[in-house]
Every structure is written in C-alpha cells, then in structure tokens.
Tab-separated table of C-alpha atoms and ligand atoms in Angstrom:
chain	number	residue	atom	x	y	z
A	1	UNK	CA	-7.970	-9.712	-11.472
A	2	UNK	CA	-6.486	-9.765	-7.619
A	3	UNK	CA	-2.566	-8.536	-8.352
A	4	UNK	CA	-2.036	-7.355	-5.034
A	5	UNK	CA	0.290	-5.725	-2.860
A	6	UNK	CA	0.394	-5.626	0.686
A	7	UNK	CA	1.801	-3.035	2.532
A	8	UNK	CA	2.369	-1.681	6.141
A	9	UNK	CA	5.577	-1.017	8.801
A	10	UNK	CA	7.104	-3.976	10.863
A	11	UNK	CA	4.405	-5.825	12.578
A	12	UNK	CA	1.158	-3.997	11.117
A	13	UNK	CA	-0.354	-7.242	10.558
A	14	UNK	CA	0.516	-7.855	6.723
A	15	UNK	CA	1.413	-11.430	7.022
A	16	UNK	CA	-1.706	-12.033	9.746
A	17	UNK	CA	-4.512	-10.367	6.839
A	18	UNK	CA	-2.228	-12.379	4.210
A	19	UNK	CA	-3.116	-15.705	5.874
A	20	UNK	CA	-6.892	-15.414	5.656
A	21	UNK	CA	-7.116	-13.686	2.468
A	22	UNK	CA	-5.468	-16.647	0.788
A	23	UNK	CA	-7.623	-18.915	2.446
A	24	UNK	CA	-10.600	-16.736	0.910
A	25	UNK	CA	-9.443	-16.158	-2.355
A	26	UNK	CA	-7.266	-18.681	-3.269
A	27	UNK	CA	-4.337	-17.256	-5.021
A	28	UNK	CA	-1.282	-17.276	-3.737
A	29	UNK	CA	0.996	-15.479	-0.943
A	30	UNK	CA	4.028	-14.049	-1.820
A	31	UNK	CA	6.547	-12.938	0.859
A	32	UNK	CA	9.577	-11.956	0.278
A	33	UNK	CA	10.505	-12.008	4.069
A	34	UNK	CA	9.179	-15.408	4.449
A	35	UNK	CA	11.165	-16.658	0.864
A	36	UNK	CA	15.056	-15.233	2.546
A	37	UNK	CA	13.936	-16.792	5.836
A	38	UNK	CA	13.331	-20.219	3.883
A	39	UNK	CA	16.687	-19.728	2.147
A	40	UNK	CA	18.602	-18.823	5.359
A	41	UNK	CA	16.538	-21.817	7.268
A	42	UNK	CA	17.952	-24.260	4.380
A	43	UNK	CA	21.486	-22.400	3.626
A	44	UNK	CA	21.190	-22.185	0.456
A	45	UNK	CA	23.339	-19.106	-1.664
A	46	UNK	CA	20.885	-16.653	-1.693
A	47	UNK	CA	20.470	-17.135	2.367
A	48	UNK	CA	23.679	-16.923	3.033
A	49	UNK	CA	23.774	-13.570	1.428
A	50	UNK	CA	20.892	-12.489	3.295
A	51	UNK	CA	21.402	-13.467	6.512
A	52	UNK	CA	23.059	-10.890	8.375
A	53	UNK	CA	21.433	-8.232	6.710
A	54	UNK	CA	17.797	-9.238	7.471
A	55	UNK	CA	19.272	-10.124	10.883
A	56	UNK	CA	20.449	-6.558	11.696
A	57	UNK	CA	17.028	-5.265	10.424
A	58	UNK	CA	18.218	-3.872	6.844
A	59	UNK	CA	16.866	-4.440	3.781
A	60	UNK	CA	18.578	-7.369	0.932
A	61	UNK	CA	19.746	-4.993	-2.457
A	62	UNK	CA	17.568	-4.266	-4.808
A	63	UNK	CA	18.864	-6.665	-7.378
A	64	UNK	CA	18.475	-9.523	-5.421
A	65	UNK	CA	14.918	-8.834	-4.813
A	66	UNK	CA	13.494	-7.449	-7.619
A	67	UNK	CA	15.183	-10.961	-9.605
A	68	UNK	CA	13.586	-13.600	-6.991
A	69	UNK	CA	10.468	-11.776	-7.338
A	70	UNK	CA	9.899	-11.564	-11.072
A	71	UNK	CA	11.037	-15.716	-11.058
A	72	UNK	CA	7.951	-15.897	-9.088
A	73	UNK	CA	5.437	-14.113	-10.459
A	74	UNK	CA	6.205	-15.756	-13.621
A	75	UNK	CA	4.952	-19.143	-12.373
A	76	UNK	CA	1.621	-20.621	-13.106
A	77	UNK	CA	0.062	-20.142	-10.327
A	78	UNK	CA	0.002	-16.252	-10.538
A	79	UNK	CA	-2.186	-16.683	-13.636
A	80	UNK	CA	-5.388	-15.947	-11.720
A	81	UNK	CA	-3.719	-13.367	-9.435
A	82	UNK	CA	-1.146	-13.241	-6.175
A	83	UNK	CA	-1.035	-11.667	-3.114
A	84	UNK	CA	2.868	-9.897	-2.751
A	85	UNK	CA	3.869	-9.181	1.052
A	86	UNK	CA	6.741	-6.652	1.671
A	87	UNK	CA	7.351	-6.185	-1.879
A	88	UNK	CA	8.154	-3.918	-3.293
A	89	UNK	CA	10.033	-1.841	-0.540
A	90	UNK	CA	11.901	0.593	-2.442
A	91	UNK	CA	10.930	3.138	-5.326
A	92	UNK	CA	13.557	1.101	-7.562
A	93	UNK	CA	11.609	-1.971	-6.823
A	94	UNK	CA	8.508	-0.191	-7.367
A	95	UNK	CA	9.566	0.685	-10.469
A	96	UNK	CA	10.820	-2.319	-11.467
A	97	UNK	CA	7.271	-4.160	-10.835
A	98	UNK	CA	5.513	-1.612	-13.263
A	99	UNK	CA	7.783	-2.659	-16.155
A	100	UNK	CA	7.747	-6.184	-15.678
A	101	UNK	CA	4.216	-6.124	-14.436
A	102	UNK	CA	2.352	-5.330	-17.904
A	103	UNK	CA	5.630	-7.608	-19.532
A	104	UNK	CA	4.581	-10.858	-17.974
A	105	UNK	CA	1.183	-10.258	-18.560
A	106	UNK	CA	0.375	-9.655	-14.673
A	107	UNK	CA	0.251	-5.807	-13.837
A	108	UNK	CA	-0.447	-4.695	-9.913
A	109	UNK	CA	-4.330	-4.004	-9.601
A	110	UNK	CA	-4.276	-3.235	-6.292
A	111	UNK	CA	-2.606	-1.256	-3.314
A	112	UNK	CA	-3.611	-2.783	0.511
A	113	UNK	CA	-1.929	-0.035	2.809
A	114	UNK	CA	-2.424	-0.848	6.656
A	115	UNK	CA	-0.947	1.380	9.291
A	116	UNK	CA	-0.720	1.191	13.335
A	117	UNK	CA	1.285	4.075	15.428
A	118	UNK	CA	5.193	2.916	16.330
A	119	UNK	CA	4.464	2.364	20.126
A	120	UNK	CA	1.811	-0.144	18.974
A	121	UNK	CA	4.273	-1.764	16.722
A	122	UNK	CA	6.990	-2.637	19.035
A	123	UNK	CA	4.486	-3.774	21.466
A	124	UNK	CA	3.099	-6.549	18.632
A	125	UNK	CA	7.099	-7.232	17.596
A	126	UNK	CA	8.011	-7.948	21.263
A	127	UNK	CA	4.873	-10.435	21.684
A	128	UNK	CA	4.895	-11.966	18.074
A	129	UNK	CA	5.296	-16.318	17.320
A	130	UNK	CA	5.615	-17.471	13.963
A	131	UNK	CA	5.672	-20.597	12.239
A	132	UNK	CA	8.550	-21.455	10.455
A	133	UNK	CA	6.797	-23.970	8.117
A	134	UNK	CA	3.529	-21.972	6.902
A	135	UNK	CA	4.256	-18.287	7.967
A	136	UNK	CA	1.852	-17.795	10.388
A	137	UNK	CA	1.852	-15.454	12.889
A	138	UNK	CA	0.451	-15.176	16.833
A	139	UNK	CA	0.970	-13.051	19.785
A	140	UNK	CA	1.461	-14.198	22.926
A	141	UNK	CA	-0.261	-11.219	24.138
A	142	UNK	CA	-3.345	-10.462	21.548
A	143	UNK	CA	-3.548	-13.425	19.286
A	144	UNK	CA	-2.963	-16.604	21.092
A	145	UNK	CA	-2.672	-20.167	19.271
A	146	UNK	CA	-5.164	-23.095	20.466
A	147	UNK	CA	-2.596	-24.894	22.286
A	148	UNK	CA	0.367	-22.694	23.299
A	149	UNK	CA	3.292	-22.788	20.995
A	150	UNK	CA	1.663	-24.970	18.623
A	151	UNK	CA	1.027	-23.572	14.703
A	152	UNK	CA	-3.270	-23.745	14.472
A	153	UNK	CA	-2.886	-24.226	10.891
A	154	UNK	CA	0.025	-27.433	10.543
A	155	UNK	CA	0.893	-28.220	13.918
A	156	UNK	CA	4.684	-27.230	13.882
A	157	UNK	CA	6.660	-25.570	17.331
A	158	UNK	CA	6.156	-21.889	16.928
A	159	UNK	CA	9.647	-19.662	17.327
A	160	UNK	CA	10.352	-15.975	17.434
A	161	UNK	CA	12.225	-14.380	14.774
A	162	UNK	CA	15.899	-13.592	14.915
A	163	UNK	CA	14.846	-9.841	13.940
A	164	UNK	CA	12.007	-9.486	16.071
A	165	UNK	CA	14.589	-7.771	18.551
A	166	UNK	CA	14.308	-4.277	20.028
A	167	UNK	CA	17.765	-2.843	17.891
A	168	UNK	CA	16.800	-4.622	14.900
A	169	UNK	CA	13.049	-3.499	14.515
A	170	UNK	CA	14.676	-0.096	15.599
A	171	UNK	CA	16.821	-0.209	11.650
A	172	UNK	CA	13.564	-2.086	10.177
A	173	UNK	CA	11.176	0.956	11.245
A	174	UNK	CA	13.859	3.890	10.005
A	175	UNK	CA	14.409	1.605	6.681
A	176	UNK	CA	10.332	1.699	6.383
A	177	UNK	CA	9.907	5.247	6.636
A	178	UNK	CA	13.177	6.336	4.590
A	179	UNK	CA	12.323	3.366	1.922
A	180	UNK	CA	9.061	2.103	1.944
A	181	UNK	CA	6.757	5.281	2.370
A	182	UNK	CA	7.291	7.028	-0.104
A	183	UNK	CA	5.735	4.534	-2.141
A	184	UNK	CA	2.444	6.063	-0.542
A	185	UNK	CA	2.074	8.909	-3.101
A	186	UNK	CA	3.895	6.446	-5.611
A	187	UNK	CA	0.700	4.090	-5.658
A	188	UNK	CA	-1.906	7.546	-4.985
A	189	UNK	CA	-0.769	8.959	-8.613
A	190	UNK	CA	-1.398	5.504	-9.980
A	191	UNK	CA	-4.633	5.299	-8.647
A	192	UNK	CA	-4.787	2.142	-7.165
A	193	UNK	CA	-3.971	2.955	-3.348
A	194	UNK	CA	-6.226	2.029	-0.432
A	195	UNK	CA	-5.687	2.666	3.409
A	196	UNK	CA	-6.770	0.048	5.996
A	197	UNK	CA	-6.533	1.335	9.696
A	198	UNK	CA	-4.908	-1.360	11.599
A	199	UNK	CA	-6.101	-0.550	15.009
A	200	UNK	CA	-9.508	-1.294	14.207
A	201	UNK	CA	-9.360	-5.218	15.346
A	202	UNK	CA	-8.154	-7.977	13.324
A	203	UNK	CA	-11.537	-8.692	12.482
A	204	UNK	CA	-12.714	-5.407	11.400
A	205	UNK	CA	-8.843	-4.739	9.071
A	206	UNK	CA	-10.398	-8.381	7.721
A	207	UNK	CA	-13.405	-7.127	6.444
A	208	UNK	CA	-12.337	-4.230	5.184
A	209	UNK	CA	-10.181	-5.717	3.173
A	210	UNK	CA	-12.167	-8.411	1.821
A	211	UNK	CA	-14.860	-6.116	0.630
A	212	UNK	CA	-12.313	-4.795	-1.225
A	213	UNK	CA	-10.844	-7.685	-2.425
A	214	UNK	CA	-14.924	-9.016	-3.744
A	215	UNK	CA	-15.508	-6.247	-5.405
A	216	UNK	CA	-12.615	-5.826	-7.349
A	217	UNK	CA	-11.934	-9.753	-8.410
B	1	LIG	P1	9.254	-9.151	6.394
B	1	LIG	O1	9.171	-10.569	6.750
B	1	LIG	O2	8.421	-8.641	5.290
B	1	LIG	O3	9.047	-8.302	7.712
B	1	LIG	P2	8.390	-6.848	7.992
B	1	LIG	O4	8.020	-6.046	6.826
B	1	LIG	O5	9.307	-6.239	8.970
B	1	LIG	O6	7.007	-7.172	8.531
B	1	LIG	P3	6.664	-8.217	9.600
B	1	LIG	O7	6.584	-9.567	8.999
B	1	LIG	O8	7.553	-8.025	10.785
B	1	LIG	O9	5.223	-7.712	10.056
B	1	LIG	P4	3.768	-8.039	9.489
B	1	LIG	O10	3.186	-6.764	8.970
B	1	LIG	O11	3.748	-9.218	8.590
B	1	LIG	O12	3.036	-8.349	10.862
B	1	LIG	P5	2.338	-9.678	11.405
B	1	LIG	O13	1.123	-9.996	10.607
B	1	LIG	O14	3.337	-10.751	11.597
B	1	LIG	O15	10.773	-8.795	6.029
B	1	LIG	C1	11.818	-9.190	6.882
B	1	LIG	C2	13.136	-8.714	6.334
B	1	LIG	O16	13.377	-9.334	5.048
B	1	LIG	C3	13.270	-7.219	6.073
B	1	LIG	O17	13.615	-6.505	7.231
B	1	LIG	C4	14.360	-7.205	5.012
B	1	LIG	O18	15.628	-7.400	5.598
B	1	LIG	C5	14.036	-8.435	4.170
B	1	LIG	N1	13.151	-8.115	3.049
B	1	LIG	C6	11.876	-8.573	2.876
B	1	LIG	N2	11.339	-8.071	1.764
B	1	LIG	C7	12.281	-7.259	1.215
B	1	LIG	C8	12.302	-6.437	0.069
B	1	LIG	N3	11.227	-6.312	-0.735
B	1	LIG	N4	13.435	-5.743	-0.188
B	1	LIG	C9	14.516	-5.838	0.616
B	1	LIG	N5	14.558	-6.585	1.730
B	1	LIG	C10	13.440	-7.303	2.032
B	1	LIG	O19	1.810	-9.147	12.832
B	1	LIG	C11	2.738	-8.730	13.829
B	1	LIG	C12	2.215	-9.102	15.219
B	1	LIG	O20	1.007	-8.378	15.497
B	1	LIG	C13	1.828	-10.593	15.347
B	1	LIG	O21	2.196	-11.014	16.639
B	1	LIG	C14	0.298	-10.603	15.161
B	1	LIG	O22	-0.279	-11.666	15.859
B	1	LIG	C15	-0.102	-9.257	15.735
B	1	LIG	N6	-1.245	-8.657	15.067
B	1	LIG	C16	-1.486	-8.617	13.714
B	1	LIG	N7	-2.629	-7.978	13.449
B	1	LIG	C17	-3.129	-7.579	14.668
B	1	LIG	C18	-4.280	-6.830	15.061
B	1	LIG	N8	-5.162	-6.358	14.154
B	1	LIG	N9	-4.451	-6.576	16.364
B	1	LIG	C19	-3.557	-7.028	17.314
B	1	LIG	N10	-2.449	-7.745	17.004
B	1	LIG	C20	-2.241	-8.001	15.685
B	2	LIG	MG1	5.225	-10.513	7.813
C-alpha cells in the first residue's frame, strides 16, 4: 500500500516529484500548501485565517491542519493509497497522523525525504512559476514550460507565489529546521524513512523515487 509522505525544505522539489508520481501511480496528491492557497484564492473561512500567516512564511496551527487533513484522508479515494505533501510539519502533527492513521484504516507506509543545501534553495524560490489551477511548478531558470508562462499540463497563466519572497522563505526555512526536522529521527525509529538527494537532477530524484515507490506498492 503507497501511504506516503513527502518531505523536504522550501523549494526541494516536493511538489515537482509529486506531479509525476501521481501521474505514475495513480493515487492521489495531497498538499496542504496547495489546499490554504485554494481557500485563500476562493476566500473562503479557512483562507481567510490563513492568509497572512502563510504570507509571512509561518506555519497555519496545528489544529487547523491536522483537522483538514484527517477530512481528507478519509475520502474514497485514499482507499488505494495517497501521496501527502508538507504534511505533517510538526511533531504534534506527526503524532497526530500515527493515531488517526491505523484509526481510519490508512497508516503512513512510507517516508520520501529529499534535501538540497539553503543557497540552492533560494536560488529555485527566486526562479519558481506555479500554476494556480493544477499545482505545478517551473523555473524560469532550470525547468522551463513549453511556451513561456503557460501551465504544460492545463494551459492556465503561470504566477509566482505571494511567499516565494526573499523575507518570507527566510521564516519558511527557520520554521523547517526548528519544526519540520526533527521529524527526521521521528520517521528513522519508525522505520520507514528514506533519503533522496535532490541535487542529483530531476530525473535521477525521479527514479529514485519510483523504484521505491514499485517495490513497495
Ligand atoms: P507548501 O506549499 O508546502 O510550501 P513549502 O513546504 O515551502 O514547499 P514549496 O512548495 O515551496 O517547495 P517544493 O518542495 O514543493 O518545491 P517545488 O517542487 O515547487 O506550504 C506553504 C505554506 O503553507 C507554509 O509555509 C505554511 O504556511 C502552510 N502550510 C502548508 N502545510 C502546512 C502544515 N502541514 N502545517 C502548517 N502550515 C502549513 O520546486 C521548487 C523550485 O525548484 C521550482 O521552481 C522547480 O521547478 C525547481 N526544481 C524542483 N526540482 C528541481 C531539480 N531537481 N533541479 C532543479 N530545479 C528543481
Ligand atoms: Mg510545494
């Protein structure tokens, strides 16, 4: 079973590797980023809760989060696995996933780690595109769309995130390593951690990963 959590600082290329191992395995992608950025897009409550804090590179409480996420997982779709991106971000969200994990019948199998040095981080922040209406990502440096601007995958105008600001990825990068790292040695003791160098190409992280992924379904 592919329960799977993807992991990595701003910018390490979760939501790039996220893209194509949908594609390839067919279960779904779960981002929490990309799930406040569709509430703040469409105003709703949660949104405007969110908004300034995601904007000023901190992270949305704990409550909020673990609550949205467990609404999801719970849907039919995860039946045959799901692919979670920036979640969880916290030990008390960590935590909270290995209770309601085994409750909803859908426990974490896996741990995807990838890591890339800071300098190469803000470098892939300052150059990153998205798409606002499937989540993909480009570089205007590194990974170019087909036609400039343009989303390959559904055609809509490509925009740079609010956060994706020197000051803000400054907070987002101190939050990782205060919040989100420890949940290294978290994920060792329960033996399902793996480490994926992200400098190794885009192509090569792919692989990597997929092997993984084929061998473990
Ligand atoms: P989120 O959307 O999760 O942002 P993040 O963790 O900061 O990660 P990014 O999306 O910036 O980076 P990525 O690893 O996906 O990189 P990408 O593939 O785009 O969260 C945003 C905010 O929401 C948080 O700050 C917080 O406020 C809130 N939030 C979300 N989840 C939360 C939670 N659980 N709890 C509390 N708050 C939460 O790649 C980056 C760039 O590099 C792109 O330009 C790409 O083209 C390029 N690139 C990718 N791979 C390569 C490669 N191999 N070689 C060269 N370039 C590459
Ligand atoms: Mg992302």
């Amino acid at each position: 079973m592919l329960n799977i959590i993807l992991m990595g600082p701003p910018g390490a290329g979760k939501g790039t590797q996220a893209t194509r191992i949908i594609d390839e395995f067919g279960i779904p992608h779960i981002s929490t980023g990309d799930i406040f950025r569709e509430n703040i897009a469409k105003g709703t409550p949660l949104g405007l809760q969110a908004k300034a804090i995601i904007e000023r590179g901190d992270l949305v409480p704990d409550d909020l989060t673990i609550g949205l996420v467990k609404d999801r997982l719970c849907k039919d779709d995860c039946a045959k696995g799901y692919l979670l991106d920036g979640f969880p971000r916290t030990i008390a969200q960590a935590e909270a996933l290995k209770k309601m994990g085994p409750e909803i019948g859908r426990p974490v199998t896996l741990v995807v780690d990838i890591t890339v040095p800071d300098e190469v981080l803000v470098e892939r922040i300052a150059g990153r595109r998205v798409c606002p209406k499937c989540g993909a990502s480009y570089n205007v440096n590194s990974m170019k769309p087909k036609v400039e601007g343009i989303c390959d995958r559904c055609g809509a105008e490509l925009i740079q995130r609010k956060d994706d600001n020197p000051e803000s990825f400054k907070v987002r990068l101190e939050n990782y390593y205060a919040q989100t790292q420890p949940l290294v040695d978290f994920y060792k003791e329960e033996g399902i951690y793996h480490h994926f160098d992200g400098m190794i190409g885009f192509q090569k992280v792919s692989e990597g990963i997929s092997s993984l992924l084929q061998a473990n379904k």
